[in-house]
Structures are given as C-alpha cells and as structure tokens.
XYZ file of C-alpha atoms in Angstrom:
380
model
C -100.166 -155.225 -76.437
C -100.488 -156.958 -79.780
C -100.863 -154.557 -82.674
C -104.069 -154.955 -84.676
C -103.079 -152.682 -87.564
C -101.626 -155.228 -89.971
C -103.022 -158.289 -91.748
C -101.106 -161.342 -92.922
C -100.676 -159.645 -96.298
C -98.765 -156.821 -94.636
C -96.595 -159.233 -92.669
C -95.807 -161.139 -95.867
C -94.767 -157.823 -97.403
C -92.588 -157.172 -94.342
C -90.725 -160.403 -95.046
C -90.110 -159.248 -98.628
C -88.768 -155.897 -97.402
C -86.429 -157.574 -94.909
C -85.077 -159.891 -97.574
C -84.526 -156.921 -99.897
C -82.680 -155.027 -97.174
C -80.417 -157.998 -96.478
C -79.664 -158.515 -100.171
C -79.611 -155.085 -101.789
C -79.077 -152.480 -99.050
C -77.186 -153.534 -95.931
C -74.128 -154.965 -97.742
C -73.628 -151.580 -99.446
C -74.857 -148.997 -96.965
C -71.517 -148.276 -95.314
C -69.985 -147.602 -98.729
C -72.911 -145.350 -99.625
C -72.320 -143.363 -96.451
C -68.664 -142.931 -97.364
C -69.494 -141.763 -100.891
C -72.460 -139.672 -99.749
C -74.936 -141.127 -102.196
C -76.816 -144.344 -102.957
C -76.075 -146.284 -106.133
C -78.777 -145.861 -108.764
C -78.744 -149.643 -109.111
C -80.413 -149.844 -105.686
C -83.348 -147.832 -107.021
C -83.631 -150.119 -110.020
C -83.559 -153.147 -107.730
C -86.302 -151.617 -105.572
C -88.407 -151.023 -108.666
C -87.908 -154.600 -109.800
C -88.913 -155.816 -106.328
C -92.112 -153.743 -106.428
C -91.130 -151.401 -103.608
C -91.589 -148.194 -105.602
C -94.950 -146.703 -106.560
C -96.879 -148.895 -104.153
C -100.037 -146.777 -104.549
C -99.594 -146.029 -108.264
C -102.206 -147.725 -110.503
C -101.054 -150.948 -112.107
C -101.580 -149.558 -115.618
C -98.604 -147.265 -114.990
C -96.409 -149.973 -113.486
C -97.256 -149.464 -109.823
C -98.522 -151.717 -107.083
C -102.098 -150.527 -107.451
C -102.674 -150.716 -103.686
C -103.427 -147.316 -102.106
C -103.057 -148.789 -98.620
C -100.654 -146.700 -96.540
C -100.005 -149.676 -94.262
C -97.643 -151.097 -96.890
C -95.720 -147.829 -96.859
C -95.683 -147.962 -93.062
C -94.163 -151.458 -93.135
C -91.479 -150.246 -95.531
C -90.684 -147.264 -93.286
C -90.545 -149.393 -90.132
C -88.156 -151.943 -91.608
C -85.779 -149.425 -93.188
C -85.678 -147.487 -89.916
C -84.970 -150.589 -87.839
C -82.162 -151.482 -90.224
C -80.649 -147.994 -89.966
C -80.896 -147.720 -93.750
C -81.429 -143.984 -94.116
C -79.736 -143.706 -97.512
C -82.382 -144.914 -99.987
C -85.143 -142.288 -99.805
C -87.859 -144.642 -101.000
C -90.308 -143.231 -98.449
C -89.865 -139.713 -99.790
C -90.367 -141.031 -103.322
C -93.476 -143.114 -102.461
C -95.227 -141.298 -99.640
C -94.398 -137.649 -100.218
C -93.926 -137.204 -103.956
C -96.005 -140.076 -105.332
C -99.357 -138.592 -104.218
C -98.678 -135.393 -106.174
C -98.335 -137.381 -109.386
C -101.285 -139.700 -108.777
C -103.609 -136.924 -107.625
C -102.676 -133.969 -109.816
C -100.919 -135.235 -112.947
C -102.773 -135.315 -116.239
C -103.175 -138.606 -118.078
C -100.381 -137.569 -120.437
C -98.084 -136.736 -117.506
C -98.882 -140.032 -115.815
C -97.977 -141.959 -118.981
C -94.788 -139.928 -119.324
C -93.493 -140.124 -115.766
C -95.099 -142.865 -113.680
C -93.628 -145.989 -115.385
C -90.110 -144.696 -114.713
C -91.151 -143.560 -111.242
C -92.172 -147.141 -110.434
C -89.217 -148.867 -112.112
C -86.619 -146.692 -110.354
C -85.416 -145.189 -113.628
C -86.846 -141.780 -112.674
C -85.906 -140.711 -109.148
C -87.951 -137.850 -107.721
C -87.524 -134.903 -105.369
C -89.641 -132.006 -104.185
C -88.112 -128.542 -103.832
C -89.832 -126.281 -101.316
C -87.170 -125.053 -98.888
C -85.147 -122.003 -99.881
C -82.143 -120.265 -98.311
C -84.543 -117.696 -96.843
C -87.711 -119.771 -96.497
C -88.087 -123.053 -94.646
C -91.416 -124.147 -93.226
C -92.970 -120.794 -94.169
C -94.309 -121.143 -97.712
C -95.183 -117.452 -97.770
C -91.489 -116.632 -97.950
C -90.853 -118.492 -101.229
C -89.048 -116.310 -103.771
C -88.403 -118.776 -106.579
C -90.604 -117.474 -109.378
C -91.804 -118.486 -112.814
C -92.983 -116.045 -115.493
C -95.644 -117.119 -117.989
C -94.071 -116.881 -121.447
C -96.968 -118.364 -123.421
C -96.052 -121.968 -124.105
C -93.613 -122.216 -121.192
C -92.609 -120.729 -117.844
C -89.266 -119.035 -117.286
C -88.119 -120.302 -113.892
C -85.578 -118.544 -111.668
C -84.551 -119.092 -108.075
C -82.750 -121.396 -105.681
C -83.696 -124.209 -103.307
C -81.690 -125.836 -100.544
C -81.633 -128.957 -98.331
C -83.325 -130.945 -101.107
C -83.330 -134.691 -100.443
C -82.498 -136.721 -103.576
C -81.137 -133.434 -104.927
C -78.219 -135.080 -106.742
C -79.964 -138.218 -107.972
C -83.332 -136.714 -108.903
C -84.536 -136.910 -112.496
C -87.872 -135.238 -111.712
C -88.017 -132.293 -109.309
C -91.364 -130.819 -108.278
C -90.505 -127.155 -107.753
C -92.746 -124.862 -105.719
C -92.579 -121.496 -107.465
C -94.431 -118.206 -107.359
C -96.390 -117.664 -110.577
C -98.049 -114.370 -109.625
C -96.558 -111.324 -107.916
C -99.248 -111.547 -105.257
C -97.776 -111.965 -101.778
C -98.453 -114.574 -99.121
C -99.132 -118.202 -99.906
C -101.328 -117.399 -102.912
C -100.039 -117.586 -106.434
C -97.787 -120.640 -105.984
C -97.609 -123.379 -108.615
C -95.951 -126.791 -108.934
C -93.590 -127.120 -111.900
C -91.826 -130.382 -112.761
C -88.219 -129.734 -113.751
C -86.520 -132.616 -115.529
C -82.877 -133.635 -115.534
C -80.979 -131.963 -118.344
C -83.159 -128.888 -118.763
C -80.856 -125.955 -119.660
C -80.339 -123.612 -116.720
C -81.080 -126.295 -114.098
C -77.965 -126.765 -111.988
C -77.144 -128.645 -108.807
C -74.833 -127.461 -106.078
C -72.572 -129.720 -104.071
C -73.795 -132.733 -102.144
C -74.233 -131.156 -98.705
C -72.215 -132.539 -95.786
C -74.658 -133.396 -92.976
C -74.104 -134.662 -89.434
C -76.324 -137.671 -90.114
C -78.042 -139.613 -92.905
C -74.740 -139.490 -94.745
C -75.794 -141.826 -97.558
C -78.826 -139.713 -98.464
C -77.853 -137.111 -101.082
C -79.005 -133.612 -100.151
C -78.256 -130.643 -102.369
C -78.809 -127.051 -103.337
C -80.655 -126.551 -106.629
C -80.392 -123.524 -108.897
C -82.752 -122.429 -111.660
C -81.424 -119.831 -114.086
C -83.911 -118.980 -116.856
C -85.086 -122.605 -117.019
C -87.710 -123.028 -119.752
C -90.349 -125.286 -118.194
C -93.006 -126.361 -120.738
C -96.621 -125.684 -119.809
C -97.048 -129.454 -120.113
C -94.953 -129.741 -116.919
C -97.377 -127.747 -114.757
C -98.557 -130.179 -112.067
C -102.095 -129.526 -110.882
C -103.732 -126.150 -111.313
C -101.890 -122.915 -111.911
C -101.615 -120.840 -108.709
C -103.076 -123.834 -106.807
C -99.938 -125.214 -105.186
C -100.814 -124.113 -101.665
C -103.979 -126.207 -101.622
C -102.165 -129.115 -103.308
C -99.423 -128.991 -100.680
C -101.889 -128.842 -97.809
C -103.705 -131.885 -99.206
C -100.577 -134.043 -99.091
C -98.746 -132.752 -96.021
C -100.770 -134.862 -93.566
C -99.533 -138.114 -95.147
C -95.972 -136.774 -95.338
C -95.968 -135.919 -91.650
C -97.517 -139.223 -90.673
C -94.826 -141.060 -92.668
C -92.156 -139.254 -90.637
C -93.973 -140.157 -87.419
C -94.087 -143.833 -88.431
C -90.316 -143.900 -88.912
C -89.751 -142.002 -85.677
C -91.702 -144.339 -83.415
C -90.169 -147.378 -85.127
C -86.748 -145.883 -84.442
C -87.537 -145.238 -80.781
C -88.829 -148.779 -80.306
C -85.715 -150.232 -81.919
C -83.474 -148.156 -79.664
C -85.382 -149.498 -76.676
C -84.794 -153.066 -77.863
C -81.082 -152.492 -78.444
C -80.562 -150.795 -75.111
C -82.539 -153.373 -73.173
C -80.250 -156.088 -74.478
C -77.129 -153.986 -73.898
C -77.802 -153.256 -70.215
C -78.385 -156.955 -69.571
C -74.862 -157.720 -70.763
C -72.835 -154.673 -69.728
C -71.529 -154.735 -66.137
C -70.717 -151.918 -63.736
C -69.805 -152.185 -60.053
C -69.711 -155.950 -60.363
C -73.215 -156.485 -61.735
C -75.194 -155.950 -64.970
C -76.458 -152.423 -65.574
C -79.949 -153.904 -65.670
C -79.724 -154.482 -61.912
C -79.473 -150.745 -61.229
C -82.755 -149.076 -60.310
C -81.974 -145.952 -62.311
C -81.505 -148.008 -65.466
C -84.748 -149.884 -64.915
C -86.619 -146.620 -64.348
C -85.152 -145.081 -67.495
C -86.198 -148.027 -69.630
C -89.621 -148.176 -67.963
C -90.237 -144.556 -68.919
C -89.047 -145.075 -72.505
C -91.172 -148.222 -72.905
C -94.271 -146.447 -71.633
C -93.766 -143.442 -73.890
C -93.226 -145.714 -76.888
C -96.343 -147.770 -76.148
C -98.539 -144.688 -75.830
C -97.080 -143.099 -78.953
C -97.391 -146.307 -80.956
C -101.104 -146.499 -80.128
C -101.724 -142.960 -81.376
C -99.632 -143.331 -84.540
C -101.366 -146.608 -85.448
C -104.725 -144.885 -84.981
C -103.571 -142.089 -87.299
C -102.665 -144.676 -89.940
C -106.180 -146.089 -89.646
C -107.679 -142.608 -89.938
C -105.584 -141.914 -93.054
C -106.965 -145.092 -94.604
C -110.476 -143.758 -93.934
C -109.527 -140.371 -95.465
C -110.267 -138.871 -92.059
C -106.809 -137.875 -90.784
C -106.860 -134.166 -89.939
C -103.867 -131.839 -90.368
C -103.959 -131.257 -86.620
C -103.763 -134.969 -85.756
C -100.985 -135.522 -88.303
C -99.082 -132.621 -86.748
C -99.548 -134.112 -83.282
C -98.176 -137.448 -84.471
C -95.237 -135.827 -86.235
C -94.021 -133.567 -83.457
C -94.622 -136.006 -80.631
C -93.079 -139.068 -82.289
C -90.011 -137.222 -83.585
C -89.356 -135.492 -80.281
C -89.761 -138.864 -78.557
C -87.240 -140.413 -80.940
C -84.760 -137.598 -80.309
C -85.212 -137.919 -76.545
C -84.965 -141.717 -76.658
C -81.765 -141.649 -78.729
C -80.176 -139.317 -76.220
C -81.203 -141.403 -73.198
C -80.193 -144.701 -74.799
C -76.821 -143.301 -75.839
C -76.259 -142.261 -72.215
C -77.067 -145.767 -71.013
C -74.482 -147.152 -73.440
C -71.815 -144.950 -71.825
C -68.668 -144.390 -73.866
C -69.629 -147.130 -76.322
C -72.708 -145.139 -77.265
C -70.452 -142.406 -78.638
C -68.725 -144.815 -81.009
C -69.960 -144.662 -84.603
C -69.903 -148.444 -84.919
C -72.739 -148.736 -82.403
C -76.270 -148.398 -83.851
C -77.294 -146.056 -81.037
C -74.691 -143.501 -82.132
C -75.885 -143.637 -85.734
C -79.514 -143.315 -84.626
C -78.562 -140.284 -82.540
C -77.229 -138.371 -85.557
C -79.495 -139.814 -88.259
C -82.687 -139.111 -86.355
C -81.922 -135.553 -85.286
C -83.271 -134.042 -88.508
C -86.766 -135.496 -88.079
C -87.926 -132.704 -85.757
C -86.970 -130.241 -88.518
C -87.882 -131.631 -91.949
C -91.484 -132.016 -92.995
C -92.266 -128.984 -90.832
C -90.481 -128.168 -87.589
C -91.862 -129.068 -84.183
C -92.670 -125.404 -83.667
C -94.714 -125.264 -86.887
C -96.554 -128.450 -85.854
C -97.545 -126.830 -82.564
C -98.698 -123.721 -84.414
C -100.947 -125.811 -86.672
C -102.446 -127.577 -83.658
C -102.887 -124.308 -81.784
C -104.675 -122.674 -84.698
C -106.995 -125.672 -85.014
C -107.885 -125.278 -81.335
C -108.121 -121.515 -81.134
C -108.757 -120.335 -84.694
C-alpha cells in the first residue's frame, strides 16, 4: 500500500537527509564506532544543514516547523543507514520539546541558538543506578539555597553523556515521596562538581556515547530551573508520548529495512542446489515478517497523524512503542537466522541491526512499563 503520510515537501527533505548521510555520516561512522563517540564536527554540520531544532522557532535559529513528520523522515533515514551514532533524534524529539515548551524567554535566547547550530549538544538525565523507568525511585536531590540549588546525586546510561553541554537533570526538590516534588534543572558543561564517568561499553550503538553522570554539590542557578518547581512529573508526562513514538518510528523503519535486505539475500544465497527463496519455510518466514511490518506501519503512521492533531494518547504511544520495538527485535533475530553464518558476521548489516536495535525495548520505558500504562488506561 502506498503511504499517504508524507507530502512532496517531506520527500524533498528526505533527499536532503540522504545526501547529508552520504557526505557527513557514513564515511566516518565506522571510525566513530571504534572511538566510541561521534565527532562534534558532525553536530556542527547537522546544524548548518538545518537538521537540528526542526521545531524550534526561527527567531532562535530553528526550522520553525513543528511538524513531527520531518522528524520521522530523519529517524527513518538514519535507521535505514544504520547510523546510530549521531543522536539527533534524542536532541530534536526528546529534549527539544522541553526547551520550547517550558523554557523562559531568557532561557530560550541563552540556549536555543546553540541547540540549533550544534554548538550546544543536549542530554536528559532521568535513569539512576537504582531507578530506571520508575520515576518514584529517583534519589538525585536539589536543596533550595536561595538564589541557587545545591544538586547531589548520580545518573547512569545517559545518551550524549560525554558530549552534552546542556543536561536536563530530573531531581527531587522536596522530601515528599513518590513522583511528586521533582524538578527539571539544566546543568551546563563546566559547572563545578559536575563530573562524567567513563564512556560505557555497550553491546550495540557503539558510536553513541553513553555515560554515568555525577553531581557533587553542584550550584545550579535558579535561572536554570526548567518549567515549574516541583512540576517535573507533569512536564515529563507531557513529552513522553512523542519520545515513545519517535522510538517506534525508528523501530518499524528498521524492521522494514531488515525485510528488504533479507529478501534480496535469500534470492542470491543458494542451499541444496537452489536459492533459499525457493524454500517454503523461507517464503513463509518473510510472508509473516512482511505482514507484521505492514500492519505495524499503518498503526505507527496513524499515531504520527494523531500527534500532529495533538490527539495522541499516552496509551496509544505506549502501544506503538512496545509493539514496534518488539517487532524490530523479533525481525532482527529471524532475519539473522535466514542469513545463516553470514548473519553473525559484524560486516553484515543484519548483525549490526541485531545488536544496535536490542536496546529499543528498554530505553524510553521498557516493554513491561508500556503494557502497564496501557493496562491502567483500560482498567483504571
């Protein structure tokens, strides 16, 4: 079925993204994976190309187009290219909305131009050694000292943790338990007491820097409070639907690309004197994958439309996230099997997709948390 989601404007943007990937990303990505981090020059190039801050108002240097379909195109093309290193999606789709929705005019003038140019790389720090998807378990805390907060605590598994110049830290600002009393504090590179741990060694997404962050008596000015004090829980809930949909968009694009790669592979690879494509089992496997992808694509595209109408519910976003990521994980496993021994070789895209995509059922809220959100919406 022909997709009806995109206009010619979006397809023109897709061509720009593909050209950028070919010029600025793919020639360097293997080196980035070896060094465990993307060159900052790639971020500057993305800013110059207009790929950062797509939804940020033009007055602050952004694209001025709050149309998530552009972000979806960017996610699809980077996923198809296997370019998991540059976390532009995290920067644009997850962190950007916090600045555009909750920052004061002064904060926007201070941070957004660099955010859009690639000079200020961003991260968001929620996960802690003892608290993952459960925000109620956050222990990082900030004490009101009058004109500043005194921030203490630790975060882990933070994407862009090494490169980040601006880190939105979720911290407890009241002793009250549960999810209440959380605030968003923007910690800037160079603040005394802000330290980074080592670049964590992951099984996949090797070029994407992920780190532990430590805050030891960090003086965070009151001017760096993002949104309302003690209001972080509501702020987080407002933005999580888009974050989870962004992950779903990448996941279904990844599954579809694996289907394409494997379809071509089984036409060429022979076993028992004939192409693998002639075996009924292989045809059945690919028929099942194709059907699952087509059904999932339809739902994810509808979710993108609903987001554009400001009508995407947390439950629907959770459905898209858990279903698409689990489909991608399942598809990577099945396609690797169909590649046989070659599928286990790192030089084959299916092997890289197998390890790179495994995290998607965990970050942004685990599959189990997604099901809990859906269940609560159904049953109260």
